[in-house]
Coordinates of N, CA and C in Angstrom, one line a residue:
M269 N 18.0 -6.5 9.0 CA 18.2 -7.2 10.4 C 16.9 -8.3 10.3
Y270 N 15.7 -8.2 9.5 CA 14.8 -9.3 9.1 C 14.4 -9.1 7.7
P271 N 13.9 -10.4 7.2 CA 13.8 -10.0 5.7 C 12.8 -9.3 5.6
D272 N 12.6 -8.9 4.3 CA 11.8 -7.8 3.8 C 10.3 -7.7 4.1
R273 N 9.8 -8.9 4.3 CA 8.4 -9.3 4.6 C 8.0 -8.9 5.7
F274 N 9.0 -8.7 6.8 CA 8.7 -8.3 8.2 C 9.5 -7.1 8.5
R275 N 9.4 -5.9 7.2 CA 10.0 -4.8 7.7 C 8.8 -3.9 7.2
L276 N 8.9 -2.5 7.8 CA 7.5 -1.7 7.6 C 7.2 -1.6 6.5
P277 N 8.0 -0.9 5.4 CA 7.2 -0.6 4.3 C 6.3 -2.0 3.5
Q278 N 6.8 -3.3 3.7 CA 6.2 -4.5 3.4 C 4.9 -4.7 4.1
V279 N 5.2 -4.5 5.7 CA 4.1 -5.1 6.3 C 3.2 -3.9 6.1
T280 N 3.2 -2.6 6.0 CA 2.1 -1.5 5.8 C 1.7 -1.8 3.9
E281 N 2.2 -2.4 3.4 CA 1.8 -2.5 2.1 C 0.7 -3.7 2.3
H282 N 0.8 -4.7 3.1 CA 0.3 -5.8 3.2 C -1.1 -5.6 4.0
V283 N -1.2 -4.2 4.8 CA -2.2 -3.8 5.5 C -3.1 -3.3 4.6
L284 N -2.5 -2.2 3.9 CA -3.4 -1.2 3.0 C -3.9 -2.4 2.2
T285 N -3.4 -3.3 1.3 CA -3.9 -4.3 0.4 C -5.1 -4.7 1.2
W286 N -5.2 -5.2 2.4 CA -6.0 -6.4 3.0 C -7.2 -4.9 3.4
L287 N -6.9 -3.9 3.7 CA -8.1 -2.7 3.5 C -9.0 -2.5 2.4
E288 N -8.0 -2.3 1.5 CA -8.3 -1.9 0.3 C -9.5 -3.0 -0.2
R289 N -9.2 -4.3 0.1 CA -10.1 -5.2 -0.4 C -11.4 -5.2 0.4
R290 N -11.5 -4.3 1.5 CA -12.9 -4.2 2.4 C -13.6 -2.9 2.4
R291 N -12.4 -2.0 1.8 CA -13.1 -0.6 2.3 C -14.5 -0.4 1.3
P292 N -14.3 -0.6 -0.1 CA -15.5 -0.3 -1.0 C -16.7 -0.9 -0.9
G293 N -16.8 -1.9 0.1 CA -18.0 -2.4 0.4 C -18.8 -1.7 1.7
F294 N -18.2 -0.8 2.3 CA -18.8 0.4 3.3 C -19.7 1.6 2.5
G295 N -20.4 1.8 3.6 CA -21.4 3.1 2.8 C -20.6 4.5 3.1
E296 N -21.6 5.7 3.5 CA -20.6 6.7 3.9 C -19.7 6.7 4.9
W297 N -18.8 7.3 5.0 CA -17.4 7.5 5.5 C -17.7 7.8 7.1
D298 N -17.9 7.1 7.9 CA -18.0 7.7 9.5 C -17.1 7.3 10.4
G299 N -17.5 7.6 11.7 CA -16.5 7.0 12.7 C -16.4 5.4 12.9
E300 N -17.9 5.1 12.7 CA -18.3 3.4 12.6 C -17.4 2.6 11.6
V301 N -17.2 3.2 10.1 CA -16.4 2.8 9.3 C -14.9 2.9 9.8
E302 N -14.2 3.7 10.1 CA -12.8 3.7 10.6 C -12.6 2.7 11.7
A303 N -13.7 2.6 12.4 CA -13.5 1.7 13.6 C -13.6 0.2 13.1
Q304 N -14.1 -0.1 12.0 CA -14.2 -1.3 11.2 C -12.9 -1.7 10.7
L305 N -12.6 -0.7 10.0 CA -11.5 -0.4 9.3 C -10.1 -0.7 10.2
L306 N -10.0 -0.2 11.5 CA -9.0 -0.2 12.2 C -9.0 -1.7 12.7
A307 N -10.2 -2.6 13.0 CA -10.4 -3.6 13.4 C -9.4 -4.7 12.5
E308 N -10.1 -4.3 11.1 CA -9.4 -5.2 10.0 C -7.9 -4.8 9.8
A309 N -7.4 -3.8 10.0 CA -6.2 -3.7 10.3 C -5.1 -4.4 11.0
R310 N -6.2 -4.9 12.3 CA -5.6 -5.4 13.4 C -5.2 -7.0 12.8
L311 N -6.3 -7.3 12.0 CA -6.4 -8.6 11.8 C -5.2 -9.0 10.5
A312 N -4.9 -7.8 9.9 CA -3.9 -8.0 8.9 C -2.7 -8.2 9.6
L313 N -2.6 -7.2 10.7 CA -1.2 -7.0 11.3 C -0.9 -8.5 11.9
A314 N -1.8 -9.2 12.8 CA -2.0 -10.3 13.3 C -1.7 -11.3 12.5
D315 N -2.0 -11.2 10.8 CA -1.4 -12.1 10.1 C -0.2 -12.4 9.9
V316 N 0.5 -10.8 9.9 CA 2.0 -11.0 9.6 C 2.8 -11.6 11.1
A317 N 2.2 -11.1 12.0 CA 2.7 -11.2 13.2 C 2.7 -12.8 13.7
R318 N 1.9 -13.5 13.3 CA 2.0 -15.2 13.5 C 3.4 -15.6 12.3
R319 N 3.2 -14.8 11.2 CA 4.7 -15.6 10.6 C 6.0 -15.0 10.8
F320 N 5.8 -13.9 11.8 CA 7.0 -13.3 12.3 C 7.8 -14.2 13.1
S321 N 6.4 -14.3 14.2 CA 7.0 -15.3 15.4 C 7.7 -16.7 14.7
E322 N 7.0 -17.1 14.0 CA 7.9 -18.5 13.2 C 9.4 -18.3 13.0
V323 N 9.6 -17.1 12.7 CA 11.2 -17.4 12.8 C 12.2 -16.4 13.7
A324 N 11.7 -15.7 14.6 CA 12.1 -14.7 15.2 C 11.2 -14.5 16.5
V325 N 12.0 -13.8 17.7 CA 11.6 -13.9 18.8 C 12.0 -12.4 19.4
D326 N 11.2 -11.4 19.0 CA 11.6 -10.1 19.4 C 10.4 -9.3 19.6
P327 N 10.1 -9.5 20.6 CA 8.6 -8.5 21.0 C 8.9 -7.1 20.9
G328 N 10.2 -6.5 21.4 CA 10.4 -5.4 21.3 C 10.3 -4.5 20.0
Y329 N 11.0 -5.1 18.8 CA 11.0 -4.9 17.5 C 9.5 -4.8 17.0
W330 N 8.9 -6.0 17.2 CA 7.4 -6.0 16.7 C 6.3 -5.0 17.4
G331 N 6.6 -4.9 18.6 CA 5.9 -3.9 19.2 C 6.4 -2.3 18.7
R332 N 7.5 -2.0 18.4 CA 7.6 -0.6 17.9 C 7.1 -0.5 16.2
L333 N 7.4 -1.8 15.6 CA 7.0 -1.7 14.4 C 5.1 -1.4 14.2
E334 N 4.8 -2.4 15.2 CA 2.9 -2.3 15.2 C 2.8 -0.7 15.4
R335 N 3.4 -0.3 16.8 CA 2.9 1.3 17.0 C 3.1 2.3 15.7
S336 N 4.3 1.9 14.8 CA 4.4 2.6 13.8 C 3.4 2.4 13.1
V337 N 2.7 1.3 12.6 CA 1.7 1.1 11.7 C 0.4 1.7 12.0
F338 N -0.1 2.0 13.3 CA -0.9 2.4 13.9 C -1.1 3.9 14.2
T339 N 0.0 4.6 14.3 CA 0.3 5.8 14.8 C 0.6 6.7 13.6
V340 N 1.2 6.2 12.7 CA 1.8 6.8 11.3 C 0.9 6.2 9.9
A341 N 1.3 5.1 9.5 CA 0.4 4.6 8.4 C -1.0 4.5 8.5
V342 N -1.7 4.0 9.3 CA -3.1 3.9 9.1 C -3.8 5.4 8.9
P343 N -3.3 6.4 10.2 CA -3.9 7.6 10.1 C -3.8 8.3 8.7
R344 N -2.6 8.3 8.1 CA -2.4 8.6 6.9 C -3.2 7.9 5.6
Y345 N -3.3 6.6 5.9 CA -4.1 5.9 5.0 C -5.6 6.3 5.0
F346 N -6.3 6.5 6.3 CA -7.6 7.1 6.3 C -8.0 8.4 5.9
Q347 N -6.9 9.4 6.1 CA -7.1 10.7 5.3 C -7.1 10.6 3.8
L348 N -6.4 9.8 3.2 CA -6.4 9.5 2.0 C -7.4 8.8 1.3
A349 N -7.9 7.6 2.2 CA -8.8 7.1 1.9 C -10.1 7.3 1.7
R350 N -10.1 8.4 2.7 CA -11.6 9.2 3.4 C -12.1 10.0 2.0
E351 N -11.1 10.5 1.5 CA -11.2 11.6 0.3 C -11.5 10.6 -1.0
H352 N -11.0 9.7 -1.2 CA -11.2 8.9 -2.3 C -12.7 7.9 -2.4
H353 N -13.0 7.5 -1.3 CA -14.2 7.1 -0.8 C -15.4 8.1 -1.1
A354 N -15.1 9.2 -0.8 CA -16.4 10.0 -0.9 C -16.4 10.3 -2.5
L355 N -15.3 10.5 -3.1 CA -15.2 10.5 -4.7 C -15.8 9.3 -5.2
Q356 N -15.9 8.2 -4.7 CA -16.3 7.0 -5.5 C -17.8 6.8 -5.1
R357 N -18.1 7.3 -3.8 CA -19.8 7.5 -3.7 C -20.5 8.5 -4.7
R358 N -19.6 9.4 -4.9 CA -20.4 10.4 -5.5 C -20.2 10.2 -7.2
K359 N -19.8 9.0 -7.6 CA -19.5 8.5 -9.1 C -18.2 9.7 -9.5
Y360 N -17.3 10.1 -8.7 CA -16.2 10.8 -9.4 C -16.9 12.2 -9.6
G361 N -17.8 12.4 -9.5 CA -18.1 13.8 -10.0 C -18.8 13.8 -11.5
L362 N -18.8 13.0 -11.7 CA -19.2 12.6 -13.2 C -20.6 13.1 -13.5
W363 N -21.1 13.7 -14.8 CA -22.5 13.9 -15.1 C -23.0 12.8 -15.5
R364 N -24.2 12.7 -14.7 CA -25.1 11.5 -14.6 C -24.6 10.2 -14.4
G365 N -23.3 10.3 -13.6 CA -22.7 9.2 -13.2 C -21.9 8.3 -14.1
G366 N -21.9 9.2 -15.3 CA -21.3 8.6 -16.6 C -22.0 7.3 -17.3
D367 N -23.4 7.4 -17.1 CA -24.0 6.3 -17.6 C -24.4 6.5 -19.3
L368 N -25.0 5.3 -19.8 CA -25.3 5.5 -21.2 C -25.6 6.6 -21.9
L369 N -26.6 7.6 -21.3 CA -26.9 8.7 -21.8 C -26.0 9.5 -21.9
S370 N -25.3 10.0 -20.8 CA -24.2 10.8 -20.9 C -23.2 10.5 -22.0
R371 N -22.8 9.2 -22.5 CA -21.9 8.8 -23.3 C -22.5 9.3 -24.8
V372 N -23.5 9.1 -24.9 CA -24.4 9.5 -26.2 C -24.5 11.0 -26.3
A373 N -24.8 11.7 -25.2 CA -24.7 13.3 -25.2 C -23.2 13.7 -25.6
Y374 N -22.1 13.0 -25.0 CA -21.0 13.6 -25.1 C -20.6 13.5 -26.8
T375 N -20.9 12.2 -27.3 CA -20.9 12.1 -29.0 C -21.5 13.0 -29.6
G376 N -22.7 13.1 -29.3 CA -24.0 14.2 -30.1 C -23.1 15.4 -29.8
A377 N -22.6 15.9 -29.0 CA -22.1 17.3 -28.8 C -21.0 17.5 -29.8
G378 N -20.0 16.3 -29.8 CA -19.1 16.4 -31.0 C -19.9 16.5 -32.2
I379 N -20.9 15.8 -32.6 CA -21.3 16.0 -34.0 C -22.0 17.4 -34.2
A380 N -22.4 17.6 -33.2 CA -23.4 19.1 -33.4 C -21.9 20.3 -33.5
A381 N -21.0 19.9 -32.7 CA -19.5 20.8 -33.1 C -19.1 20.8 -34.5
A382 N -19.0 19.5 -34.8 CA -18.5 19.5 -36.2 C -19.3 20.2 -37.2
V383 N -20.6 20.0 -37.4 CA -21.4 20.8 -38.0 C -21.5 22.1 -37.9
V384 N -21.2 22.7 -36.8 CA -21.1 24.2 -36.9 C -20.0 24.8 -37.4
I385 N -18.6 23.8 -36.9 CA -17.5 24.4 -37.8 C -17.6 24.2 -39.3
A386 N -18.1 23.1 -39.8 CA -18.2 23.0 -41.1 C -18.9 24.0 -41.8
V387 N -20.2 24.9 -41.2 CA -20.6 26.0 -42.0 C -20.2 27.0 -41.6
T388 N -19.2 27.2 -40.8 CA -18.5 28.6 -40.3 C -17.0 28.8 -40.3
A389 N -16.9 29.9 -40.5 CA -15.6 30.4 -40.5 C -14.6 30.3 -39.0
V390 N -14.1 29.3 -39.0 CA -13.1 28.8 -37.5 C -11.5 28.7 -37.9
P391 N -10.8 29.1 -36.8 CA -9.4 28.8 -37.0 C -9.3 27.1 -37.3
D392 N -8.2 27.0 -38.2 CA -7.8 25.6 -38.8 C -7.6 24.8 -37.4
W393 N -7.1 25.2 -36.2 CA -6.7 24.4 -35.0 C -7.9 23.7 -34.4
M394 N -9.0 24.3 -34.8 CA -10.1 24.2 -34.0 C -10.9 22.9 -34.7
E395 N -10.5 22.6 -35.9 CA -11.6 21.4 -36.7 C -11.2 20.4 -36.1
P396 N -10.0 19.5 -35.5 CA -10.0 18.4 -34.9 C -10.7 18.1 -33.6
L397 N -11.2 19.3 -33.1 CA -11.8 19.2 -31.9 C -12.8 18.3 -31.6
P398 N -13.8 18.9 -32.3 CA -15.1 17.9 -32.6 C -15.0 16.4 -33.1
F399 N -14.0 16.0 -33.7 CA -13.9 14.7 -34.0 C -13.0 13.6 -32.9
A400 N -12.4 14.7 -32.2 CA -12.0 13.6 -30.9 C -12.8 13.6 -29.9
F401 N -13.8 14.8 -30.2 CA -14.8 14.6 -29.1 C -15.9 13.3 -29.6
I402 N -16.2 13.0 -30.9 CA -16.9 12.2 -31.2 C -16.1 10.6 -31.0
L403 N -15.0 10.8 -30.9 CA -14.3 9.4 -30.8 C -13.9 9.1 -29.8
F404 N -13.5 10.1 -28.8 CA -13.4 9.7 -27.2 C -14.6 10.1 -26.5
G405 N -15.6 10.6 -26.9 CA -16.8 10.9 -25.8 C -17.4 9.9 -25.1
P406 N -17.6 8.6 -25.8 CA -18.0 7.5 -25.3 C -17.3 6.9 -24.1
F407 N -16.0 7.4 -23.9 CA -14.6 6.6 -23.1 C -14.6 7.8 -21.9
L408 N -15.3 9.1 -22.3 CA -14.5 9.9 -21.3 C -14.9 9.7 -19.7
P409 N -16.4 9.2 -19.7 CA -16.2 8.8 -18.2 C -15.3 8.0 -17.5
D410 N -15.1 6.9 -18.3 CA -13.9 5.9 -17.9 C -12.8 6.6 -17.6
M411 N -12.0 7.6 -18.7 CA -10.7 8.3 -18.6 C -11.0 8.9 -17.4
Q412 N -12.0 9.8 -16.8 CA -12.2 10.5 -15.8 C -12.0 9.8 -14.4
E413 N -12.4 8.4 -14.7 CA -12.7 7.4 -13.4 C -11.3 7.1 -13.1
S414 N -10.4 6.6 -14.4 CA -9.3 5.9 -14.5 C -8.3 7.0 -13.7
Y415 N -8.3 8.2 -14.2 CA -7.4 9.3 -13.8 C -7.5 9.6 -12.3
F416 N -8.8 9.5 -11.6 CA -8.9 9.3 -10.0 C -8.5 8.1 -9.3
E417 N -8.4 7.0 -10.1 CA -8.0 5.6 -9.3 C -6.3 5.7 -9.5
R418 N -5.8 6.1 -10.7 CA -4.5 6.2 -10.7 C -3.8 7.2 -9.5
R419 N -4.3 8.4 -9.6 CA -3.9 9.4 -8.4 C -4.0 8.8 -7.1
Y420 N -5.0 7.7 -6.7 CA -5.0 7.2 -5.6 C -3.8 6.2 -5.1
R421 N -3.9 5.5 -6.4 CA -2.8 4.4 -6.3 C -1.6 5.1 -5.9
R422 N -1.1 6.4 -6.8 CA 0.3 6.6 -6.6 C 0.1 7.4 -5.1
Q423 N -0.9 7.6 -4.6 CA -0.9 8.3 -3.1 C -0.4 7.1 -2.1
L424 N -1.2 5.9 -2.2 CA -0.7 4.8 -1.4 C 0.8 4.3 -1.6
T425 N 1.0 4.5 -3.1 CA 2.5 4.0 -3.2 C 3.7 5.3 -2.5
T426 N 3.2 6.4 -2.3 CA 4.0 7.0 -1.6 C 4.2 6.7 -0.4
L427 N 2.9 6.8 0.3 CA 2.6 6.2 1.9 C 3.8 5.2 2.1
V428 N 3.6 3.9 1.4 CA 4.3 2.7 1.5 C 6.0 3.3 1.3
R429 N 6.2 4.1 0.5 CA 7.5 4.5 0.3 C 8.0 5.4 1.6
D430 N 7.0 6.1 2.0 CA 7.9 7.3 3.0 C 7.9 5.9 4.4
M431 N 7.7 4.9 4.5 CA 7.5 4.1 5.5 C 9.2 3.8 5.3
V432 N 9.9 3.7 4.4 CA 11.3 3.3 4.5 C 12.0 4.0 5.7
V433 N 11.8 5.6 5.9 CA 12.4 6.5 6.5 C 11.9 5.8 8.1
E434 N 10.6 5.8 8.4 CA 10.2 4.8 9.5 C 10.8 3.8 10.2
Q435 N 11.2 2.8 9.1 CA 11.9 1.7 9.3 C 13.4 2.0 9.8
Q436 N 14.1 3.0 8.9 CA 15.5 3.3 9.6 C 15.5 3.8 11.0
Q437 N 14.3 4.6 11.3 CA 14.3 5.0 12.7 C 14.0 3.9 13.6
L438 N 13.2 2.8 12.9 CA 12.7 1.7 14.0 C 14.0 1.0 14.2
E439 N 14.8 0.6 13.2 CA 16.1 -0.2 13.4 C 17.2 0.7 14.2
A440 N 17.1 2.0 14.1 CA 18.0 2.7 14.7 C 18.0 2.9 16.4
Y441 N 16.5 2.9 16.5 CA 16.5 3.2 18.2 C 16.0 2.0 18.9
R442 N 16.5 1.7 20.0 CA 16.1 0.6 20.5 C 16.1 0.9 21.9
P443 N 15.4 1.0 22.8 CA 15.2 1.4 24.1 C 16.3 0.5 24.9
L444 N 16.9 1.2 26.0 CA 17.8 0.6 26.9 C 17.3 -0.7 27.6
D445 N 16.1 -0.3 28.0 CA 15.4 -1.3 28.8 C 15.1 -2.7 28.1
E446 N 15.4 -2.5 26.7 CA 14.9 -3.5 25.8 C 15.8 -4.8 25.6
S447 N 15.4 -5.8 25.9 CA 16.1 -7.1 25.9 C 16.8 -7.2 24.2
V448 N 17.8 -7.6 24.0 CA 18.3 -7.9 22.4 C 17.7 -9.6 22.4
P449 N 17.2 -9.7 21.4 CA 17.0 -11.0 21.1 C 18.1 -12.0 21.0
P450 N 17.8 -13.4 21.7 CA 19.1 -14.1 21.6 C 19.3 -14.6 20.4
V451 N 20.7 -15.0 20.2 CA 21.5 -15.3 18.8 C 21.6 -16.7 19.2
P452 N 21.3 -17.8 18.3 CA 21.7 -19.0 18.5 C 22.9 -19.4 18.6
E453 N 23.4 -20.1 19.3 CA 25.0 -20.5 19.3 C 25.6 -21.2 18.5
R454 N 26.8 -20.9 17.7 CA 27.2 -21.8 17.0 C 27.7 -22.9 17.0
L455 N 27.2 -24.0 16.1 CA 27.8 -25.5 16.6 C 29.4 -25.6 16.7
S456 N 29.7 -26.3 17.4 CA 31.1 -26.5 17.5 C 31.6 -26.9 16.5
E457 N 32.9 -26.6 15.8 CA 33.2 -27.3 14.6 C 34.1 -28.6 15.3
P458 N 33.9 -29.6 14.4 CA 34.2 -31.0 14.7 C 35.9 -30.8 14.5
E459 N 36.7 -31.4 15.4 CA 38.1 -31.4 15.2 C 38.6 -32.2 14.2
S460 N 39.8 -31.6 13.4 CA 40.3 -32.2 12.4 C 41.0 -33.5 12.8
P461 N 41.2 -34.4 11.6 CA 41.8 -35.8 11.9 C 43.1 -35.6 12.6
E462 N 43.9 -34.7 11.9 CA 45.2 -34.1 12.7 C 45.2 -33.9 14.0
R463 N 44.4 -33.1 14.4 CA 44.3 -32.7 15.9 C 43.8 -33.5 16.6
S464 N 42.6 -34.9 16.3 CA 42.5 -35.8 16.9 C 43.5 -36.6 17.1
G465 N 44.2 -36.9 15.9 CA 45.3 -38.1 16.0 C 46.5 -37.6 17.0
G466 N 46.6 -36.0 16.7 CA 47.7 -35.7 17.8 C 47.4 -36.0 19.2
S467 N 46.3 -35.6 19.6 CA 45.9 -35.9 21.0 C 45.9 -37.1 21.3
S468 N 45.7 -37.9 20.5 CA 45.6 -39.4 21.1 C 47.1 -39.9 21.0
S469 N 47.7 -39.6 20.3 CA 49.5 -40.0 20.3 C 50.1 -39.4 21.6
N470 N 49.5 -38.2 21.7 CA 50.3 -37.4 23.0 C 49.9 -38.3 24.4
S471 N 48.7 -38.8 24.3 CA 48.1 -39.4 25.6 C 48.6 -40.9 25.4
K472 N 49.1 -41.3 24.3 CA 49.6 -42.6 24.4 C 51.3 -42.2 25.0
E473 N 51.9 -41.5 24.6 CA 53.1 -41.0 25.0 C 53.3 -40.8 26.3
K474 N 52.2 -40.4 26.9 CA 51.9 -40.2 28.5 C 51.9 -41.1 29.1
V475 N 51.2 -42.2 28.4 CA 51.0 -43.6 29.2 C 52.3 -44.3 29.0

């Protein structure tokens, strides 16, 4: 019906991107944070509505799309963002928040384990483990943080993808009392030379 940028999945993606640029700046998640994010969502949607009004006049469609954003997409986003925001505030549960001392400790633990394995009889499959700890220990906090971030991005992507079904329902249902947007009239085709010539010749014959 309308270009993709005015369909529910793309509009939802625009709103979530807008919110994600602002969410990390808030403190502990509470009702005030949700109220401010809800206001930001309205600003993001108003930005798309302004562009939509330049290409179409269909308040019924836009009203139903807006309701879907605020009754389906935004509540699901709040549920996901609340959990992830708390993880970020806790430094993803990393020991000492993944600071320099913790990275040194991980590496030291790998070195100590390598010494223990070198002076004791252990199964062969355990010998590479301390070296893996020595190599990747300094980057372990980064890998843990990357895991949680990628999981969150996948959840948001799934949310946007689920809006495809909502879009189908939005397009399939139109209330009976909702007026259909006017369709521009087609320009009348110019008469062909043969037709115009024929009409003039007929008029001459009648004269």
